[in-house]
CSV table of C-alpha atoms and ligand atoms in Angstrom, one decimal:
chain,number,residue,atom,x,y,z
A,1,MET,CA,0.0,0.0,0.0
A,2,GLY,CA,1.1,3.6,-0.3
A,3,SER,CA,0.5,4.6,-3.9
A,4,VAL,CA,-2.5,4.9,-6.2
A,5,THR,CA,-2.6,1.9,-8.6
A,6,ASP,CA,-4.6,1.0,-11.7
A,7,SER,CA,-6.7,-1.4,-9.5
A,8,PRO,CA,-7.4,0.9,-6.6
A,9,ASN,CA,-8.3,-1.7,-4.0
A,10,THR,CA,-5.5,-4.1,-4.6
A,11,GLU,CA,-2.8,-4.7,-2.0
A,12,ALA,CA,0.1,-7.2,-2.5
A,13,GLY,CA,-2.0,-9.2,-5.0
A,14,LYS,CA,-5.1,-9.4,-2.9
A,15,LYS,CA,-8.3,-7.5,-3.6
A,16,ILE,CA,-9.4,-5.5,-0.6
A,17,THR,CA,-13.0,-4.7,0.1
A,18,VAL,CA,-13.5,-1.6,2.4
A,19,ILE,CA,-16.7,-0.4,3.9
A,20,PHE,CA,-16.7,2.8,5.8
A,21,VAL,CA,-18.9,2.9,8.9
A,22,LEU,CA,-20.0,6.4,9.7
A,23,GLY,CA,-22.6,8.2,12.0
A,24,GLY,CA,-22.6,10.4,15.0
A,25,PRO,CA,-20.9,9.7,18.3
A,26,GLY,CA,-22.9,7.0,20.1
A,27,SER,CA,-25.0,6.1,17.0
A,28,GLY,CA,-24.0,2.4,17.4
A,29,LYS,CA,-21.2,2.0,14.9
A,30,GLY,CA,-19.1,-0.2,17.1
A,31,THR,CA,-22.0,-2.3,18.3
A,32,GLN,CA,-23.2,-3.1,14.8
A,33,CYS,CA,-19.6,-3.7,13.5
A,34,THR,CA,-19.4,-6.5,16.2
A,35,ASN,CA,-22.5,-8.1,14.7
A,36,ILE,CA,-21.3,-7.7,11.1
A,37,VAL,CA,-17.9,-9.4,12.0
A,38,GLN,CA,-19.8,-12.3,13.6
A,39,ASN,CA,-22.1,-12.8,10.6
A,40,PHE,CA,-20.2,-11.7,7.5
A,41,GLY,CA,-16.5,-12.3,8.2
A,42,TYR,CA,-15.2,-8.8,8.0
A,43,THR,CA,-12.4,-7.4,10.1
A,44,HIS,CA,-13.4,-4.4,12.2
A,45,LEU,CA,-11.0,-1.5,12.3
A,46,SER,CA,-12.1,1.3,14.6
A,47,ALA,CA,-10.1,4.5,14.0
A,48,GLY,CA,-10.9,5.6,17.6
A,49,ASP,CA,-9.8,2.3,19.0
A,50,LEU,CA,-6.5,2.4,17.0
A,51,LEU,CA,-5.8,5.9,18.3
A,52,ARG,CA,-6.6,4.9,21.9
A,53,ALA,CA,-4.2,1.9,21.5
A,54,GLU,CA,-1.5,4.3,20.2
A,55,ILE,CA,-1.9,6.4,23.4
A,56,LYS,CA,-1.5,3.3,25.5
A,57,SER,CA,1.6,2.1,23.6
A,58,GLY,CA,3.5,5.1,24.7
A,59,SER,CA,4.1,6.3,21.2
A,60,GLU,CA,5.6,9.8,20.6
A,61,ASN,CA,2.2,10.9,19.2
A,62,GLY,CA,0.4,9.7,22.4
A,63,THR,CA,0.1,13.0,24.2
A,64,MET,CA,-1.0,14.8,21.1
A,65,ILE,CA,-3.7,12.2,20.4
A,66,GLN,CA,-4.9,12.1,24.0
A,67,ASN,CA,-5.3,15.9,24.0
A,68,MET,CA,-7.2,15.8,20.7
A,69,ILE,CA,-9.6,13.1,21.9
A,70,LYS,CA,-10.3,15.0,25.1
A,71,GLU,CA,-11.2,18.0,23.1
A,72,GLY,CA,-13.2,15.9,20.6
A,73,LYS,CA,-11.0,17.1,17.8
A,74,ILE,CA,-9.9,15.2,14.7
A,75,VAL,CA,-6.3,13.9,14.8
A,76,PRO,CA,-4.2,14.7,11.7
A,77,ALA,CA,-5.0,12.3,8.9
A,78,GLU,CA,-1.5,11.1,8.4
A,79,VAL,CA,-1.4,9.7,11.9
A,80,THR,CA,-4.7,7.8,11.6
A,81,ILE,CA,-4.0,6.5,8.1
A,82,LYS,CA,-0.6,5.0,9.2
A,83,LEU,CA,-2.5,3.1,11.9
A,84,LEU,CA,-5.1,1.9,9.5
A,85,GLN,CA,-2.6,0.9,6.8
A,86,LYS,CA,-0.6,-1.1,9.4
A,87,ALA,CA,-3.7,-2.9,10.6
A,88,ILE,CA,-4.8,-3.8,7.0
A,89,GLN,CA,-1.3,-5.0,6.1
A,90,GLU,CA,-1.0,-7.2,9.3
A,91,SER,CA,-4.4,-8.8,8.7
A,92,ASP,CA,-5.0,-12.0,6.7
A,93,ASN,CA,-8.5,-10.9,5.9
A,94,GLU,CA,-9.4,-9.0,2.7
A,95,LYS,CA,-12.6,-7.5,3.9
A,96,PHE,CA,-12.5,-4.5,6.3
A,97,LEU,CA,-15.1,-2.4,8.1
A,98,ILE,CA,-13.4,1.0,8.8
A,99,ASP,CA,-15.4,2.5,11.7
A,100,GLY,CA,-15.2,6.2,12.4
A,101,PHE,CA,-13.1,7.1,9.4
A,102,PRO,CA,-13.1,9.3,7.3
A,103,ARG,CA,-14.2,11.9,9.9
A,104,ASN,CA,-13.4,15.1,7.9
A,105,GLU,CA,-12.4,16.2,4.4
A,106,GLU,CA,-8.7,15.9,5.2
A,107,ASN,CA,-9.2,12.3,6.4
A,108,ARG,CA,-11.1,11.4,3.2
A,109,SER,CA,-8.9,13.0,0.6
A,110,SER,CA,-5.6,11.9,2.3
A,111,PHE,CA,-6.8,8.3,2.6
A,112,GLU,CA,-7.8,8.3,-1.1
A,113,SER,CA,-4.5,9.8,-2.3
A,114,ILE,CA,-2.2,7.8,0.0
A,115,THR,CA,-3.8,4.4,-0.3
A,116,GLY,CA,-5.8,4.6,-3.5
A,117,ILE,CA,-8.6,2.6,-1.7
A,118,VAL,CA,-12.2,3.5,-2.4
A,119,PRO,CA,-15.0,2.2,-0.3
A,120,GLU,CA,-17.4,-0.3,-1.7
A,121,ILE,CA,-20.2,1.3,0.3
A,122,VAL,CA,-20.6,3.7,3.2
A,123,LEU,CA,-22.9,2.6,6.1
A,124,PHE,CA,-24.5,5.7,7.7
A,125,PHE,CA,-26.0,5.2,11.1
A,126,ASP,CA,-28.5,8.0,11.5
A,127,CYS,CA,-29.6,8.9,15.0
A,128,SER,CA,-30.9,12.0,16.9
A,129,GLU,CA,-28.5,13.9,19.1
A,130,GLU,CA,-30.8,13.4,22.1
A,131,GLU,CA,-30.6,9.6,21.7
A,132,MET,CA,-26.8,9.6,21.1
A,133,GLU,CA,-26.2,11.8,24.1
A,134,LYS,CA,-28.3,9.4,26.3
A,135,ARG,CA,-26.3,6.4,25.0
A,136,LEU,CA,-22.9,8.0,25.5
A,137,LEU,CA,-23.7,9.1,29.0
A,138,GLY,CA,-24.8,5.5,29.8
A,139,ARG,CA,-21.9,3.7,28.0
A,140,ASN,CA,-19.7,3.2,31.1
A,141,GLN,CA,-16.6,2.1,29.3
A,142,GLY,CA,-14.3,4.6,31.1
A,143,ARG,CA,-13.8,6.7,27.9
A,144,GLU,CA,-12.3,10.1,28.8
A,145,ASP,CA,-14.5,11.7,26.0
A,146,ASP,CA,-17.8,10.4,27.4
A,147,ASN,CA,-18.5,13.4,29.5
A,148,ILE,CA,-21.1,16.1,28.6
A,149,GLU,CA,-18.6,18.8,27.8
A,150,THR,CA,-16.6,16.7,25.3
A,151,ILE,CA,-19.8,15.1,23.9
A,152,ARG,CA,-21.1,18.5,22.9
A,153,LYS,CA,-17.8,19.2,21.2
A,154,ARG,CA,-17.9,15.9,19.4
A,155,PHE,CA,-21.4,16.7,18.2
A,156,ASN,CA,-20.2,20.0,16.8
A,157,VAL,CA,-17.3,18.4,15.0
A,158,TYR,CA,-19.7,15.7,13.6
A,159,MET,CA,-22.1,18.4,12.2
A,160,GLU,CA,-19.4,20.6,10.8
A,161,SER,CA,-16.8,18.2,9.5
A,162,SER,CA,-18.2,14.6,9.3
A,163,LEU,CA,-21.6,15.1,7.8
A,164,PRO,CA,-20.1,16.8,4.7
A,165,VAL,CA,-18.1,13.6,4.1
A,166,ILE,CA,-21.2,11.5,4.3
A,167,GLN,CA,-22.9,14.0,1.9
A,168,TYR,CA,-19.9,13.6,-0.5
A,169,TYR,CA,-20.3,9.8,-0.6
A,170,ASP,CA,-24.0,10.2,-0.9
A,171,SER,CA,-23.5,12.2,-4.1
A,172,LEU,CA,-21.5,9.2,-5.4
A,173,GLY,CA,-24.4,6.9,-4.6
A,174,LYS,CA,-22.4,5.0,-2.0
A,175,VAL,CA,-24.3,5.7,1.2
A,176,ARG,CA,-26.6,3.2,2.8
A,177,LYS,CA,-28.6,5.1,5.4
A,178,ILE,CA,-29.8,3.1,8.4
A,179,ASP,CA,-32.3,4.3,11.1
A,180,ALA,CA,-30.0,3.8,14.1
A,181,ALA,CA,-32.6,4.9,16.7
A,182,LYS,CA,-34.3,1.5,16.7
A,183,PRO,CA,-33.3,-1.2,19.2
A,184,ILE,CA,-30.0,-3.0,18.5
A,185,ASP,CA,-31.5,-6.1,17.0
A,186,ALA,CA,-33.8,-4.2,14.7
A,187,VAL,CA,-30.9,-2.0,13.5
A,188,PHE,CA,-29.0,-5.2,12.7
A,189,GLU,CA,-31.9,-6.6,10.6
A,190,ASP,CA,-31.5,-3.5,8.4
A,191,VAL,CA,-27.8,-3.9,8.3
A,192,LYS,CA,-28.1,-7.6,7.3
A,193,ALA,CA,-30.4,-6.7,4.4
A,194,ILE,CA,-27.6,-4.3,3.1
A,195,PHE,CA,-24.8,-6.9,3.5
A,196,GLU,CA,-26.7,-9.6,1.8
A,197,LYS,CA,-26.6,-7.4,-1.3
A,198,VAL,CA,-22.8,-6.6,-1.0
A,199,VAL,CA,-20.7,-8.8,-3.3
A,200,ALA,CA,-18.4,-10.8,-1.1
B,301,ATP,N1,-29.6,0.6,18.8
B,301,ATP,C1,-29.2,0.9,20.1
B,301,ATP,N2,-30.1,1.1,21.0
B,301,ATP,C2,-29.8,1.4,22.3
B,301,ATP,N3,-28.5,1.4,22.7
B,301,ATP,C3,-27.5,1.2,21.8
B,301,ATP,C4,-27.8,0.9,20.4
B,301,ATP,N4,-26.7,0.8,19.7
B,301,ATP,C5,-25.7,0.9,20.6
B,301,ATP,N5,-26.2,1.2,21.8
B,301,ATP,C6,-25.4,1.5,23.1
B,301,ATP,O1,-25.0,2.8,22.9
B,301,ATP,C7,-23.7,3.0,23.4
B,301,ATP,C8,-22.8,3.5,22.2
B,301,ATP,O2,-22.7,2.5,21.2
B,301,ATP,P1,-21.4,2.3,20.3
B,301,ATP,O3,-20.2,2.3,21.2
B,301,ATP,O4,-21.7,1.2,19.4
B,301,ATP,O5,-21.5,3.7,19.5
B,301,ATP,P2,-20.4,4.3,18.5
B,301,ATP,O6,-21.2,4.9,17.3
B,301,ATP,O7,-19.3,3.3,18.2
B,301,ATP,O8,-19.9,5.5,19.4
B,301,ATP,P3,-18.5,6.3,19.3
B,301,ATP,O9,-18.5,7.1,18.0
B,301,ATP,O10,-18.5,7.2,20.5
B,301,ATP,O11,-17.4,5.3,19.3
B,301,ATP,C9,-23.2,1.6,23.9
B,301,ATP,O12,-23.4,1.6,25.3
B,301,ATP,C10,-24.2,0.6,23.2
B,301,ATP,O13,-24.4,-0.5,24.0
B,302,LIG,N1,-10.9,9.3,12.1
B,302,LIG,C1,-10.8,9.6,13.4
B,302,LIG,C2,-11.5,8.9,14.4
B,302,LIG,C3,-11.5,9.3,15.7
B,302,LIG,N2,-10.7,10.3,16.1
B,302,LIG,C4,-10.6,10.7,17.5
B,302,LIG,O1,-11.0,9.7,18.4
B,302,LIG,C5,-12.2,10.1,19.1
B,302,LIG,C6,-13.0,8.9,19.4
B,302,LIG,O2,-13.5,8.3,18.2
B,302,LIG,P1,-14.6,7.2,18.2
B,302,LIG,O3,-14.9,6.8,16.8
B,302,LIG,O4,-14.1,6.1,19.0
B,302,LIG,O5,-15.8,7.9,18.9
B,302,LIG,C7,-12.8,11.2,18.2
B,302,LIG,O6,-13.7,12.1,18.9
B,302,LIG,C8,-11.5,11.9,17.7
B,302,LIG,O7,-11.0,12.7,18.8
B,302,LIG,C9,-10.0,11.0,15.1
B,302,LIG,O8,-9.3,12.0,15.5
B,302,LIG,N3,-10.1,10.7,13.8
B,303,MG,MG1,-17.2,3.4,18.5
């Protein structure tokens, strides 16, 4: 990986299928990715989880990443893309759910120019802010950004920077919008219907 090729989603001779999983903070991206992995054999790469692991690893970028996450800001694309590339290269799988990425225009355009990978489809979990706030405040996973002050900042970043990326993919006909306000099992029924149509 690292350069644009004639066959954009090809890495070391294997065809890579990438699905971006987008939606607001707390819309249920991680929850549904777990279900998709169990049922459809994808590997789940959460950009947020990779960044949190980078902090824990004691990397030189750790303090910068931690400060950005506390403020609900988007880490420079170059950092997140390196983590995603490494995870893709180290995996034996060819099918990836990339959760929480691209989060802004810089994420999107840098990923495309650096990797040449284009998503097969983009899953968009659509949920009201009121419901997402309730879920995040009840999540109880010890995340430093699940407090009301940071949650509000994350919502602002989502509206200003992430929604335009979803709109961009919608203009390309790639977005599959899901009503994420339903109960978890009902959301997964809708997700399944979409995946049954995706060519493996
Ligand atoms: N459909 C749902 N109905 C009710 N609760 C849900 C639903 N989906 C997920 N949850 C719960 O909401 C919380 C947030 O879900 P999850 O971590 O999957 O969201 P996320 O989109 O990955 O959030 P983030 O962007 O912050 O990582 C979790 O506690 C999860 O159990
Ligand atoms: N592409 C991304 C994804 C995430 N971040 C930072 O991580 C925080 C948590 O992300 P989740 O998807 O786990 O909610 C997010 O608020 C950002 O600070 C990022 O910078 N770039
Ligand atoms: Mg998540």
